[in-house]
């Protein structure tokens, strides 16, 4: 059984995250989406809401589960008996931070491998912060986030 962990802030989960999670679920026996408790950026949504949004968005796929974590990612990966961390790459600008995180995680636990997945071109421009900005100014976020998230975003700035 090879389990992959897809970690992130998911503030909120976007169509780009969903695309990567779905594609990955076809390659591994199981996928655990790890929602980080304390991202350095102050989240708009509470941990509870972020987890709820992911859970609702992935509910049709039995291979995928959702859990939250505080502290080191490698500890969370070990807890789930996973061996792989999946990170999406949208553009070269993502690379530097991702490279640093992957090397640090390898240093912390050499048995855990970080794998990178290219974002599909239609989502390469998408980010949680862009989605929040669009929603804040009354723009249409449908198609950029799962329907349940679009609904919640509309209610925040209604
Ligand atoms: O969605 P994000 O904000 O790009 O996700 C970042 C995340 C959660 C992957 C990263 O902040 C993380 O791994 N946090 C846990 C702390 C940790 O393990 N740090 C050491 C490696 S950099």
Coordinates of C-alpha atoms and ligand atoms in Angstrom, one line a residue:
X1 CA 0.0 0.0 0.0
X2 CA 1.5 3.3 -1.0
X3 CA -0.2 6.3 0.5
X4 CA 0.5 9.9 -0.7
X5 CA 0.0 13.0 1.4
X6 CA -1.1 16.2 -0.2
X7 CA -0.4 19.0 2.4
X8 CA -1.5 22.6 2.3
X9 CA -3.3 25.5 3.8
X10 CA -6.3 25.0 1.6
X11 CA -7.6 28.5 2.5
X12 CA -9.7 27.6 0.6
X13 CA -9.3 24.5 -1.6
X14 CA -9.4 25.5 -5.3
X15 CA -10.1 23.7 -8.6
X16 CA -6.3 23.5 -9.0
X17 CA -5.9 21.6 -5.8
X18 CA -8.8 19.3 -6.7
X19 CA -7.3 18.6 -10.1
X20 CA -4.0 17.5 -8.5
X21 CA -5.7 15.5 -5.8
X22 CA -7.9 13.7 -8.3
X23 CA -5.0 12.9 -10.7
X24 CA -2.9 11.6 -7.8
X25 CA -5.7 9.4 -6.5
X26 CA -5.4 7.3 -9.7
X27 CA -1.7 6.6 -9.0
X28 CA -1.7 5.7 -5.3
X29 CA -3.6 3.3 -3.1
X30 CA -4.7 6.1 -0.9
X31 CA -4.4 9.9 -0.6
X32 CA -4.5 11.9 2.6
X33 CA -5.1 15.6 2.2
X34 CA -3.3 17.3 5.2
X35 CA -4.7 20.6 6.2
X36 CA -2.1 22.6 8.1
X37 CA -3.3 24.1 11.4
X38 CA -1.0 27.1 11.5
X39 CA 0.1 28.4 8.2
X40 CA 2.5 31.3 8.5
X41 CA -0.1 33.4 6.5
X42 CA -3.1 34.2 8.7
X43 CA -5.9 32.1 7.2
X44 CA -9.3 33.6 6.3
X45 CA -11.1 30.4 7.2
X46 CA -10.9 28.5 10.5
X47 CA -9.2 25.1 10.5
X48 CA -12.6 23.5 11.0
X49 CA -14.0 25.3 7.9
X50 CA -11.0 24.5 5.7
X51 CA -11.3 20.8 6.6
X52 CA -15.0 20.8 6.1
X53 CA -14.6 22.4 2.6
X54 CA -12.1 19.8 1.5
X55 CA -14.1 16.9 2.9
X56 CA -17.3 18.1 1.1
X57 CA -15.3 18.6 -2.2
X58 CA -13.7 15.1 -2.2
X59 CA -16.6 13.1 -0.7
X60 CA -17.2 11.1 -3.9
X61 CA -13.8 9.6 -4.0
X62 CA -13.4 6.8 -1.4
X63 CA -9.6 6.7 -1.8
X64 CA -9.2 10.1 -0.4
X65 CA -9.3 11.1 3.3
X66 CA -8.8 14.4 5.1
X67 CA -6.9 15.1 8.3
X68 CA -5.4 18.2 9.8
X69 CA -1.9 18.6 11.3
X70 CA 0.1 20.9 13.5
X71 CA 3.9 20.9 13.6
X72 CA 6.1 19.1 11.1
X73 CA 4.8 17.7 7.9
X74 CA 7.1 14.6 8.0
X75 CA 5.5 13.7 11.4
X76 CA 2.1 13.8 9.8
X77 CA 3.3 11.7 6.8
X78 CA 4.7 9.1 9.2
X79 CA 1.5 9.0 11.3
X80 CA -0.5 8.0 8.2
X81 CA 2.2 5.4 7.2
X82 CA 2.7 7.4 3.9
X83 CA 5.9 7.6 2.0
X84 CA 5.2 10.3 -0.4
X85 CA 4.5 14.1 -0.2
X86 CA 2.8 15.5 -3.3
X87 CA 3.2 19.2 -4.2
X88 CA 1.8 20.9 -7.2
X89 CA 3.9 23.2 -9.3
X90 CA 2.3 26.0 -11.3
X91 CA 5.2 28.0 -12.6
X92 CA 9.0 28.5 -12.1
X93 CA 8.1 31.0 -9.4
X94 CA 6.8 28.1 -7.2
X95 CA 10.1 26.2 -7.6
X96 CA 12.4 28.0 -5.1
X97 CA 10.2 27.5 -2.0
X98 CA 9.2 24.0 -3.0
X99 CA 12.8 23.0 -3.6
X100 CA 13.8 24.3 -0.1
X101 CA 10.8 22.5 1.6
X102 CA 11.6 19.2 -0.3
X103 CA 15.3 19.3 0.7
X104 CA 14.4 20.2 4.4
X105 CA 11.8 17.4 4.5
X106 CA 14.3 15.0 3.0
X107 CA 16.9 16.0 5.7
X108 CA 14.3 15.5 8.4
X109 CA 13.2 12.1 7.1
X110 CA 15.2 10.6 4.1
X111 CA 12.6 7.8 3.7
X112 CA 9.9 10.2 2.6
X113 CA 10.0 11.4 -1.0
X114 CA 8.6 14.6 -2.3
X115 CA 7.0 14.3 -5.8
X116 CA 6.0 17.3 -7.9
X117 CA 3.0 17.4 -10.2
X118 CA 2.6 20.0 -12.9
X119 CA -0.7 22.0 -12.6
X120 CA -3.0 21.5 -15.5
X121 CA -2.6 24.6 -17.8
X122 CA -6.2 25.7 -17.1
X123 CA -5.3 26.1 -13.4
X124 CA -1.7 27.3 -13.7
X125 CA -2.8 30.9 -12.9
X126 CA -5.0 29.9 -9.9
X127 CA -4.2 30.5 -6.2
X128 CA -6.3 30.6 -3.0
X129 CA -5.3 34.2 -2.5
X130 CA -6.5 35.3 -6.0
X131 CA -9.8 33.5 -5.4
X132 CA -10.3 35.3 -2.1
X133 CA -9.6 38.6 -3.8
X134 CA -12.0 38.0 -6.6
X135 CA -14.7 36.9 -4.2
X136 CA -14.1 39.9 -1.9
X137 CA -14.7 42.3 -4.8
X138 CA -17.9 40.5 -5.9
X139 CA -16.3 38.6 -8.8
X140 CA -17.5 35.2 -10.0
X141 CA -15.5 32.4 -8.6
X142 CA -17.5 29.5 -10.0
X143 CA -15.3 27.1 -11.8
X144 CA -12.3 28.3 -9.8
X145 CA -13.3 26.5 -6.7
X146 CA -15.6 23.5 -5.9
X147 CA -19.3 24.6 -5.8
X148 CA -19.5 24.2 -1.9
X149 CA -16.5 26.6 -1.6
X150 CA -18.0 29.1 -4.0
X151 CA -21.2 29.2 -1.9
X152 CA -19.2 29.8 1.3
X153 CA -17.1 32.5 -0.3
X154 CA -20.2 34.3 -1.4
X155 CA -21.6 34.2 2.1
X156 CA -18.4 35.7 3.6
X157 CA -18.7 38.9 1.6
X158 CA -22.5 38.9 1.1
Ligands
LIG1 O1 -0.6 25.5 0.9 P1 0.8 25.9 1.4 O2 0.6 27.1 2.3 O3 1.7 26.2 0.2 O4 1.4 24.7 2.2 C1 2.6 24.8 2.9 C2 2.8 23.5 3.8 C3 1.7 23.2 4.7 C4 3.1 22.4 2.9 C5 4.1 23.9 4.7 O5 3.9 25.1 5.3 C6 4.4 22.8 5.7 O6 4.8 21.7 5.4 N1 4.2 23.1 7.0 C7 4.5 22.3 8.1 C8 5.8 22.7 8.9 C9 7.0 21.9 8.4 O7 7.0 20.7 8.3 N2 8.1 22.6 8.1 C10 9.4 22.1 7.8 C11 9.5 21.9 6.3 S1 9.6 23.4 5.4

